[in-house]
Amino acid sequence: MAEDSPKRRKANFNEAETEVLIEQVLKHEQLLFAAGPGRASAGQKRKVWELIRHKVNPVAACPRDVEDLKKRWRDLKRRDRSKLCRLSQGCGPPAPPALGLLLAPEELPPATAPPA
């Protein structure tokens, strides 16, 4: 490793990148995350992630690679789960996938909203 070139971090994801990522992942959710005998091969999933990368990069602050997108998706899911868990105050059964993604508590359906 060269001493004069420290590793620099990439810019944070902006709102447009995040919106495109969520839209595309949800569009291809079945193919990317399905379990069981009908699931996609690793090669098919890699192609879908590349397609998503090509959709995100035009609105990106800096070029993103597939690993950046996967990490951002994991972080969004984790943040969403913890937010829904806090709302329910019991961490009960998980909500349907992507139900509360980036939604404010008042935007959630009444079944998952906190009691008044």
mmCIF file of N, CA and C in Angstrom:
data_model
loop_
_atom_site.group_PDB
_atom_site.id
_atom_site.type_symbol
_atom_site.label_atom_id
_atom_site.label_comp_id
_atom_site.label_asym_id
_atom_site.label_seq_id
_atom_site.Cartn_x
_atom_site.Cartn_y
_atom_site.Cartn_z
ATOM 1 N N MET A 1 0.840 -1.187 0.000
ATOM 2 C CA MET A 1 0.000 0.000 0.000
ATOM 3 C C MET A 1 0.879 1.241 0.000
ATOM 4 N N ALA A 2 0.541 2.221 -0.746
ATOM 5 C CA ALA A 2 1.323 3.448 -0.808
ATOM 6 C C ALA A 2 1.000 4.328 0.397
ATOM 7 N N GLU A 3 2.019 4.937 0.969
ATOM 8 C CA GLU A 3 1.841 5.778 2.145
ATOM 9 C C GLU A 3 1.162 7.100 1.823
ATOM 10 N N ASP A 4 1.343 7.601 0.600
ATOM 11 C CA ASP A 4 0.836 8.922 0.260
ATOM 12 C C ASP A 4 -0.589 8.926 -0.288
ATOM 13 N N SER A 5 -1.255 7.781 -0.345
ATOM 14 C CA SER A 5 -2.618 7.749 -0.872
ATOM 15 C C SER A 5 -3.562 7.047 0.103
ATOM 16 N N PRO A 6 -4.021 7.775 1.125
ATOM 17 C CA PRO A 6 -4.959 7.161 2.070
ATOM 18 C C PRO A 6 -6.299 6.896 1.394
ATOM 19 N N LYS A 7 -6.971 5.873 1.853
ATOM 20 C CA LYS A 7 -8.262 5.521 1.265
ATOM 21 C C LYS A 7 -9.297 6.570 1.652
ATOM 22 N N ARG A 8 -9.998 7.073 0.668
ATOM 23 C CA ARG A 8 -11.033 8.082 0.899
ATOM 24 C C ARG A 8 -12.390 7.425 0.810
ATOM 25 N N ARG A 9 -13.307 7.869 1.631
ATOM 26 C CA ARG A 9 -14.634 7.298 1.596
ATOM 27 C C ARG A 9 -15.470 7.987 0.532
ATOM 28 N N LYS A 10 -16.467 7.254 0.057
ATOM 29 C CA LYS A 10 -17.358 7.804 -0.971
ATOM 30 C C LYS A 10 -18.378 8.727 -0.313
ATOM 31 N N ALA A 11 -18.981 9.550 -1.136
ATOM 32 C CA ALA A 11 -20.030 10.452 -0.651
ATOM 33 C C ALA A 11 -21.237 9.641 -0.196
ATOM 34 N N ASN A 12 -21.984 10.196 0.742
ATOM 35 C CA ASN A 12 -23.212 9.550 1.190
ATOM 36 C C ASN A 12 -24.186 9.436 0.024
ATOM 37 N N PHE A 13 -25.077 8.458 0.130
ATOM 38 C CA PHE A 13 -26.130 8.324 -0.876
ATOM 39 C C PHE A 13 -27.052 9.527 -0.755
ATOM 40 N N ASN A 14 -27.410 10.108 -1.884
ATOM 41 C CA ASN A 14 -28.372 11.208 -1.846
ATOM 42 C C ASN A 14 -29.787 10.636 -1.968
ATOM 43 N N GLU A 15 -30.766 11.492 -1.838
ATOM 44 C CA GLU A 15 -32.161 11.043 -1.844
ATOM 45 C C GLU A 15 -32.556 10.388 -3.166
ATOM 46 N N ALA A 16 -32.092 10.950 -4.277
ATOM 47 C CA ALA A 16 -32.444 10.398 -5.588
ATOM 48 C C ALA A 16 -31.872 8.995 -5.756
ATOM 49 N N GLU A 17 -30.630 8.795 -5.331
ATOM 50 C CA GLU A 17 -30.015 7.462 -5.423
ATOM 51 C C GLU A 17 -30.804 6.457 -4.600
ATOM 52 N N THR A 18 -31.152 6.864 -3.388
ATOM 53 C CA THR A 18 -31.883 5.968 -2.492
ATOM 54 C C THR A 18 -33.243 5.611 -3.072
ATOM 55 N N GLU A 19 -33.929 6.589 -3.645
ATOM 56 C CA GLU A 19 -35.246 6.335 -4.235
ATOM 57 C C GLU A 19 -35.148 5.357 -5.404
ATOM 58 N N VAL A 20 -34.172 5.564 -6.278
ATOM 59 C CA VAL A 20 -34.003 4.673 -7.429
ATOM 60 C C VAL A 20 -33.642 3.272 -6.939
ATOM 61 N N LEU A 21 -32.757 3.182 -5.949
ATOM 62 C CA LEU A 21 -32.364 1.880 -5.410
ATOM 63 C C LEU A 21 -33.579 1.143 -4.856
ATOM 64 N N ILE A 22 -34.365 1.808 -4.033
ATOM 65 C CA ILE A 22 -35.549 1.167 -3.439
ATOM 66 C C ILE A 22 -36.526 0.739 -4.525
ATOM 67 N N GLU A 23 -36.785 1.626 -5.468
ATOM 68 C CA GLU A 23 -37.720 1.320 -6.556
ATOM 69 C C GLU A 23 -37.273 0.090 -7.337
ATOM 70 N N GLN A 24 -36.002 0.037 -7.690
ATOM 71 C CA GLN A 24 -35.491 -1.070 -8.504
ATOM 72 C C GLN A 24 -35.410 -2.382 -7.719
ATOM 73 N N VAL A 25 -34.985 -2.309 -6.468
ATOM 74 C CA VAL A 25 -34.899 -3.538 -5.672
ATOM 75 C C VAL A 25 -36.290 -4.105 -5.439
ATOM 76 N N LEU A 26 -37.254 -3.239 -5.129
ATOM 77 C CA LEU A 26 -38.617 -3.735 -4.922
ATOM 78 C C LEU A 26 -39.202 -4.300 -6.215
ATOM 79 N N LYS A 27 -38.828 -3.709 -7.341
ATOM 80 C CA LYS A 27 -39.295 -4.202 -8.639
ATOM 81 C C LYS A 27 -38.764 -5.614 -8.903
ATOM 82 N N HIS A 28 -37.534 -5.879 -8.466
ATOM 83 C CA HIS A 28 -36.892 -7.175 -8.714
ATOM 84 C C HIS A 28 -36.768 -8.002 -7.435
ATOM 85 N N GLU A 29 -37.551 -7.675 -6.434
ATOM 86 C CA GLU A 29 -37.441 -8.316 -5.122
ATOM 87 C C GLU A 29 -37.590 -9.838 -5.194
ATOM 88 N N GLN A 30 -38.565 -10.299 -5.930
ATOM 89 C CA GLN A 30 -38.811 -11.741 -6.024
ATOM 90 C C GLN A 30 -37.593 -12.460 -6.583
ATOM 91 N N LEU A 31 -37.009 -11.908 -7.606
ATOM 92 C CA LEU A 31 -35.850 -12.534 -8.235
ATOM 93 C C LEU A 31 -34.621 -12.496 -7.321
ATOM 94 N N LEU A 32 -34.437 -11.392 -6.600
ATOM 95 C CA LEU A 32 -33.239 -11.232 -5.776
ATOM 96 C C LEU A 32 -33.300 -12.004 -4.464
ATOM 97 N N PHE A 33 -34.477 -12.089 -3.853
ATOM 98 C CA PHE A 33 -34.546 -12.600 -2.487
ATOM 99 C C PHE A 33 -35.440 -13.813 -2.292
ATOM 100 N N ALA A 34 -35.982 -14.381 -3.364
ATOM 101 C CA ALA A 34 -36.862 -15.534 -3.230
ATOM 102 C C ALA A 34 -36.087 -16.735 -2.707
ATOM 103 N N ALA A 35 -36.760 -17.524 -1.891
ATOM 104 C CA ALA A 35 -36.161 -18.749 -1.363
ATOM 105 C C ALA A 35 -36.892 -19.939 -1.968
ATOM 106 N N GLY A 36 -36.308 -21.083 -1.826
ATOM 107 C CA GLY A 36 -36.959 -22.282 -2.295
ATOM 108 C C GLY A 36 -36.504 -22.717 -3.662
ATOM 109 N N PRO A 37 -37.213 -23.675 -4.228
ATOM 110 C CA PRO A 37 -36.774 -24.271 -5.495
ATOM 111 C C PRO A 37 -36.828 -23.332 -6.694
ATOM 112 N N GLY A 38 -37.643 -22.300 -6.669
ATOM 113 C CA GLY A 38 -37.772 -21.412 -7.812
ATOM 114 C C GLY A 38 -36.852 -20.208 -7.772
ATOM 115 N N ARG A 39 -35.876 -20.225 -6.882
ATOM 116 C CA ARG A 39 -35.040 -19.035 -6.736
ATOM 117 C C ARG A 39 -34.049 -18.885 -7.887
ATOM 118 N N ALA A 40 -33.576 -17.679 -8.070
ATOM 119 C CA ALA A 40 -32.665 -17.353 -9.173
ATOM 120 C C ALA A 40 -31.245 -17.817 -8.847
ATOM 121 N N SER A 41 -30.481 -18.056 -9.879
ATOM 122 C CA SER A 41 -29.085 -18.439 -9.694
ATOM 123 C C SER A 41 -28.254 -17.219 -9.323
ATOM 124 N N ALA A 42 -27.054 -17.453 -8.857
ATOM 125 C CA ALA A 42 -26.159 -16.360 -8.492
ATOM 126 C C ALA A 42 -25.869 -15.478 -9.704
ATOM 127 N N GLY A 43 -25.729 -16.082 -10.871
ATOM 128 C CA GLY A 43 -25.475 -15.317 -12.091
ATOM 129 C C GLY A 43 -26.635 -14.399 -12.449
ATOM 130 N N GLN A 44 -27.856 -14.898 -12.287
ATOM 131 C CA GLN A 44 -29.035 -14.082 -12.566
ATOM 132 C C GLN A 44 -29.115 -12.907 -11.597
ATOM 133 N N LYS A 45 -28.834 -13.180 -10.325
ATOM 134 C CA LYS A 45 -28.875 -12.120 -9.321
ATOM 135 C C LYS A 45 -27.808 -11.071 -9.610
ATOM 136 N N ARG A 46 -26.636 -11.517 -10.014
ATOM 137 C CA ARG A 46 -25.550 -10.589 -10.338
ATOM 138 C C ARG A 46 -25.969 -9.673 -11.497
ATOM 139 N N LYS A 47 -26.643 -10.235 -12.499
ATOM 140 C CA LYS A 47 -27.111 -9.430 -13.636
ATOM 141 C C LYS A 47 -28.153 -8.402 -13.191
ATOM 142 N N VAL A 48 -29.032 -8.789 -12.288
ATOM 143 C CA VAL A 48 -30.058 -7.867 -11.797
ATOM 144 C C VAL A 48 -29.402 -6.735 -11.003
ATOM 145 N N TRP A 49 -28.423 -7.076 -10.161
ATOM 146 C CA TRP A 49 -27.729 -6.032 -9.407
ATOM 147 C C TRP A 49 -26.977 -5.088 -10.349
ATOM 148 N N GLU A 50 -26.427 -5.611 -11.425
ATOM 149 C CA GLU A 50 -25.747 -4.762 -12.418
ATOM 150 C C GLU A 50 -26.762 -3.832 -13.097
ATOM 151 N N LEU A 51 -27.943 -4.358 -13.399
ATOM 152 C CA LEU A 51 -29.003 -3.543 -13.978
ATOM 153 C C LEU A 51 -29.375 -2.404 -13.022
ATOM 154 N N ILE A 52 -29.507 -2.735 -11.748
ATOM 155 C CA ILE A 52 -29.837 -1.727 -10.737
ATOM 156 C C ILE A 52 -28.716 -0.687 -10.664
ATOM 157 N N ARG A 53 -27.472 -1.137 -10.730
ATOM 158 C CA ARG A 53 -26.328 -0.220 -10.695
ATOM 159 C C ARG A 53 -26.399 0.764 -11.864
ATOM 160 N N HIS A 54 -26.764 0.260 -13.049
ATOM 161 C CA HIS A 54 -26.870 1.122 -14.225
ATOM 162 C C HIS A 54 -28.016 2.133 -14.093
ATOM 163 N N LYS A 55 -29.028 1.810 -13.298
ATOM 164 C CA LYS A 55 -30.142 2.741 -13.083
ATOM 165 C C LYS A 55 -29.781 3.790 -12.023
ATOM 166 N N VAL A 56 -28.975 3.395 -11.027
ATOM 167 C CA VAL A 56 -28.635 4.292 -9.926
ATOM 168 C C VAL A 56 -27.533 5.275 -10.317
ATOM 169 N N ASN A 57 -26.531 4.804 -11.043
ATOM 170 C CA ASN A 57 -25.369 5.643 -11.322
ATOM 171 C C ASN A 57 -25.662 6.959 -12.044
ATOM 172 N N PRO A 58 -26.637 7.051 -12.950
ATOM 173 C CA PRO A 58 -26.902 8.357 -13.565
ATOM 174 C C PRO A 58 -27.331 9.441 -12.578
ATOM 175 N N VAL A 59 -27.928 9.062 -11.452
ATOM 176 C CA VAL A 59 -28.352 10.047 -10.459
ATOM 177 C C VAL A 59 -27.409 10.092 -9.255
ATOM 178 N N ALA A 60 -26.325 9.326 -9.318
ATOM 179 C CA ALA A 60 -25.412 9.195 -8.185
ATOM 180 C C ALA A 60 -24.451 10.368 -8.077
ATOM 181 N N ALA A 61 -24.072 10.662 -6.832
ATOM 182 C CA ALA A 61 -23.086 11.709 -6.573
ATOM 183 C C ALA A 61 -21.695 11.242 -7.000
ATOM 184 N N CYS A 62 -21.450 9.955 -6.897
ATOM 185 C CA CYS A 62 -20.203 9.350 -7.358
ATOM 186 C C CYS A 62 -20.547 7.949 -7.850
ATOM 187 N N PRO A 63 -19.697 7.365 -8.687
ATOM 188 C CA PRO A 63 -20.016 6.033 -9.217
ATOM 189 C C PRO A 63 -20.163 5.002 -8.093
ATOM 190 N N ARG A 64 -21.213 4.230 -8.152
ATOM 191 C CA ARG A 64 -21.472 3.181 -7.153
ATOM 192 C C ARG A 64 -21.216 1.831 -7.786
ATOM 193 N N ASP A 65 -20.690 0.906 -6.996
ATOM 194 C CA ASP A 65 -20.564 -0.455 -7.487
ATOM 195 C C ASP A 65 -21.637 -1.305 -6.817
ATOM 196 N N VAL A 66 -21.748 -2.542 -7.240
ATOM 197 C CA VAL A 66 -22.812 -3.424 -6.755
ATOM 198 C C VAL A 66 -22.717 -3.607 -5.243
ATOM 199 N N GLU A 67 -21.505 -3.741 -4.711
ATOM 200 C CA GLU A 67 -21.349 -3.934 -3.265
ATOM 201 C C GLU A 67 -21.854 -2.721 -2.485
ATOM 202 N N ASP A 68 -21.642 -1.517 -3.010
ATOM 203 C CA ASP A 68 -22.171 -0.313 -2.360
ATOM 204 C C ASP A 68 -23.697 -0.380 -2.289
ATOM 205 N N LEU A 69 -24.315 -0.810 -3.383
ATOM 206 C CA LEU A 69 -25.776 -0.872 -3.445
ATOM 207 C C LEU A 69 -26.321 -1.928 -2.496
ATOM 208 N N LYS A 70 -25.678 -3.080 -2.453
ATOM 209 C CA LYS A 70 -26.126 -4.143 -1.542
ATOM 210 C C LYS A 70 -26.017 -3.692 -0.086
ATOM 211 N N LYS A 71 -24.923 -3.024 0.241
ATOM 212 C CA LYS A 71 -24.732 -2.554 1.611
ATOM 213 C C LYS A 71 -25.785 -1.506 1.963
ATOM 214 N N ARG A 72 -26.048 -0.596 1.056
ATOM 215 C CA ARG A 72 -27.061 0.432 1.300
ATOM 216 C C ARG A 72 -28.429 -0.218 1.503
ATOM 217 N N TRP A 73 -28.757 -1.231 0.704
ATOM 218 C CA TRP A 73 -30.043 -1.923 0.842
ATOM 219 C C TRP A 73 -30.128 -2.603 2.212
ATOM 220 N N ARG A 74 -29.055 -3.274 2.625
ATOM 221 C CA ARG A 74 -29.045 -3.915 3.956
ATOM 222 C C ARG A 74 -29.237 -2.885 5.058
ATOM 223 N N ASP A 75 -28.563 -1.753 4.935
ATOM 224 C CA ASP A 75 -28.686 -0.704 5.941
ATOM 225 C C ASP A 75 -30.104 -0.145 5.996
ATOM 226 N N LEU A 76 -30.726 0.052 4.842
ATOM 227 C CA LEU A 76 -32.100 0.542 4.802
ATOM 228 C C LEU A 76 -33.054 -0.446 5.469
ATOM 229 N N LYS A 77 -32.872 -1.733 5.180
ATOM 230 C CA LYS A 77 -33.738 -2.756 5.785
ATOM 231 C C LYS A 77 -33.552 -2.792 7.297
ATOM 232 N N ARG A 78 -32.298 -2.730 7.748
ATOM 233 C CA ARG A 78 -32.013 -2.775 9.178
ATOM 234 C C ARG A 78 -32.627 -1.568 9.881
ATOM 235 N N ARG A 79 -32.449 -0.391 9.304
ATOM 236 C CA ARG A 79 -32.995 0.825 9.899
ATOM 237 C C ARG A 79 -34.514 0.770 9.933
ATOM 238 N N ASP A 80 -35.108 0.242 8.864
ATOM 239 C CA ASP A 80 -36.557 0.136 8.784
ATOM 240 C C ASP A 80 -37.084 -0.827 9.838
ATOM 241 N N ARG A 81 -36.421 -1.971 9.981
ATOM 242 C CA ARG A 81 -36.858 -2.954 10.979
ATOM 243 C C ARG A 81 -36.781 -2.374 12.383
ATOM 244 N N SER A 82 -35.689 -1.676 12.693
ATOM 245 C CA SER A 82 -35.556 -1.136 14.035
ATOM 246 C C SER A 82 -36.585 -0.038 14.277
ATOM 247 N N LYS A 83 -36.904 0.732 13.245
ATOM 248 C CA LYS A 83 -37.912 1.777 13.368
ATOM 249 C C LYS A 83 -39.282 1.158 13.631
ATOM 250 N N LEU A 84 -39.628 0.115 12.874
ATOM 251 C CA LEU A 84 -40.913 -0.559 13.082
ATOM 252 C C LEU A 84 -40.956 -1.233 14.442
ATOM 253 N N CYS A 85 -39.831 -1.754 14.878
ATOM 254 C CA CYS A 85 -39.759 -2.409 16.178
ATOM 255 C C CYS A 85 -40.020 -1.380 17.284
ATOM 256 N N ARG A 86 -39.421 -0.225 17.174
ATOM 257 C CA ARG A 86 -39.652 0.826 18.170
ATOM 258 C C ARG A 86 -41.101 1.271 18.157
ATOM 259 N N LEU A 87 -41.701 1.325 16.972
ATOM 260 C CA LEU A 87 -43.094 1.747 16.874
ATOM 261 C C LEU A 87 -44.026 0.760 17.563
ATOM 262 N N SER A 88 -43.759 -0.510 17.381
ATOM 263 C CA SER A 88 -44.632 -1.513 17.982
ATOM 264 C C SER A 88 -44.310 -1.717 19.455
ATOM 265 N N GLN A 89 -43.152 -1.261 19.904
ATOM 266 C CA GLN A 89 -42.690 -1.367 21.282
ATOM 267 C C GLN A 89 -42.674 -2.797 21.791
ATOM 268 N N GLY A 90 -42.710 -3.751 20.916
ATOM 269 C CA GLY A 90 -42.668 -5.124 21.361
ATOM 270 C C GLY A 90 -41.866 -5.993 20.429
ATOM 271 N N CYS A 91 -41.453 -5.466 19.328
ATOM 272 C CA CYS A 91 -40.695 -6.249 18.349
ATOM 273 C C CYS A 91 -41.426 -7.536 18.021
ATOM 274 N N GLY A 92 -42.726 -7.452 17.831
ATOM 275 C CA GLY A 92 -43.553 -8.611 17.529
ATOM 276 C C GLY A 92 -43.259 -9.174 16.162
ATOM 277 N N PRO A 93 -44.254 -9.757 15.512
ATOM 278 C CA PRO A 93 -44.024 -10.365 14.198
ATOM 279 C C PRO A 93 -43.563 -9.307 13.201
ATOM 280 N N PRO A 94 -42.673 -9.688 12.308
ATOM 281 C CA PRO A 94 -42.154 -8.708 11.359
ATOM 282 C C PRO A 94 -43.236 -8.197 10.419
ATOM 283 N N ALA A 95 -43.078 -6.965 10.025
ATOM 284 C CA ALA A 95 -44.013 -6.355 9.085
ATOM 285 C C ALA A 95 -43.732 -6.903 7.691
ATOM 286 N N PRO A 96 -44.688 -6.759 6.763
ATOM 287 C CA PRO A 96 -44.423 -7.178 5.386
ATOM 288 C C PRO A 96 -43.185 -6.458 4.853
ATOM 289 N N PRO A 97 -42.434 -7.092 3.944
ATOM 290 C CA PRO A 97 -41.198 -6.492 3.448
ATOM 291 C C PRO A 97 -41.427 -5.093 2.896
ATOM 292 N N ALA A 98 -40.543 -4.201 3.276
ATOM 293 C CA ALA A 98 -40.500 -2.836 2.760
ATOM 294 C C ALA A 98 -41.755 -2.027 3.086
ATOM 295 N N LEU A 99 -42.539 -2.463 4.066
ATOM 296 C CA LEU A 99 -43.762 -1.738 4.392
ATOM 297 C C LEU A 99 -43.452 -0.327 4.854
ATOM 298 N N GLY A 100 -42.550 -0.200 5.771
ATOM 299 C CA GLY A 100 -42.295 1.114 6.338
ATOM 300 C C GLY A 100 -41.060 1.781 5.802
ATOM 301 N N LEU A 101 -40.502 1.283 4.719
ATOM 302 C CA LEU A 101 -39.270 1.876 4.204
ATOM 303 C C LEU A 101 -39.421 3.367 4.015
ATOM 304 N N LEU A 102 -38.619 4.077 4.732
ATOM 305 C CA LEU A 102 -38.546 5.530 4.633
ATOM 306 C C LEU A 102 -39.881 6.218 4.884
ATOM 307 N N LEU A 103 -40.773 5.569 5.595
ATOM 308 C CA LEU A 103 -42.052 6.182 5.914
ATOM 309 C C LEU A 103 -42.008 6.774 7.317
ATOM 310 N N ALA A 104 -42.624 7.905 7.492
ATOM 311 C CA ALA A 104 -42.789 8.487 8.810
ATOM 312 C C ALA A 104 -43.885 7.712 9.528
ATOM 313 N N PRO A 105 -43.894 7.714 10.853
ATOM 314 C CA PRO A 105 -44.910 6.939 11.595
ATOM 315 C C PRO A 105 -46.333 7.266 11.186
ATOM 316 N N GLU A 106 -46.608 8.524 10.873
ATOM 317 C CA GLU A 106 -47.977 8.886 10.492
ATOM 318 C C GLU A 106 -48.367 8.365 9.122
ATOM 319 N N GLU A 107 -47.384 7.914 8.330
ATOM 320 C CA GLU A 107 -47.663 7.395 6.999
ATOM 321 C C GLU A 107 -47.919 5.892 6.998
ATOM 322 N N LEU A 108 -47.627 5.234 8.119
ATOM 323 C CA LEU A 108 -47.833 3.784 8.198
ATOM 324 C C LEU A 108 -49.321 3.466 8.270
ATOM 325 N N PRO A 109 -49.725 2.300 7.769
ATOM 326 C CA PRO A 109 -51.128 1.894 7.878
ATOM 327 C C PRO A 109 -51.523 1.777 9.349
ATOM 328 N N PRO A 110 -52.801 1.945 9.667
ATOM 329 C CA PRO A 110 -53.259 1.923 11.053
ATOM 330 C C PRO A 110 -52.875 0.659 11.819
ATOM 331 N N ALA A 111 -52.780 -0.474 11.160
ATOM 332 C CA ALA A 111 -52.461 -1.726 11.845
ATOM 333 C C ALA A 111 -51.062 -1.703 12.457
ATOM 334 N N THR A 112 -50.134 -0.942 11.871
ATOM 335 C CA THR A 112 -48.772 -0.919 12.391
ATOM 336 C C THR A 112 -48.439 0.378 13.111
ATOM 337 N N ALA A 113 -49.377 1.326 13.120
ATOM 338 C CA ALA A 113 -49.123 2.584 13.803
ATOM 339 C C ALA A 113 -49.166 2.372 15.311
ATOM 340 N N PRO A 114 -48.410 3.164 16.076
ATOM 341 C CA PRO A 114 -48.420 3.002 17.542
ATOM 342 C C PRO A 114 -49.756 3.415 18.114
ATOM 343 N N PRO A 115 -50.162 2.806 19.243
ATOM 344 C CA PRO A 115 -51.443 3.152 19.852
ATOM 345 C C PRO A 115 -51.420 4.595 20.340
ATOM 346 N N ALA A 116 -52.552 5.259 20.224
ATOM 347 C CA ALA A 116 -52.638 6.677 20.618
ATOM 348 C C ALA A 116 -52.841 6.834 22.099
#
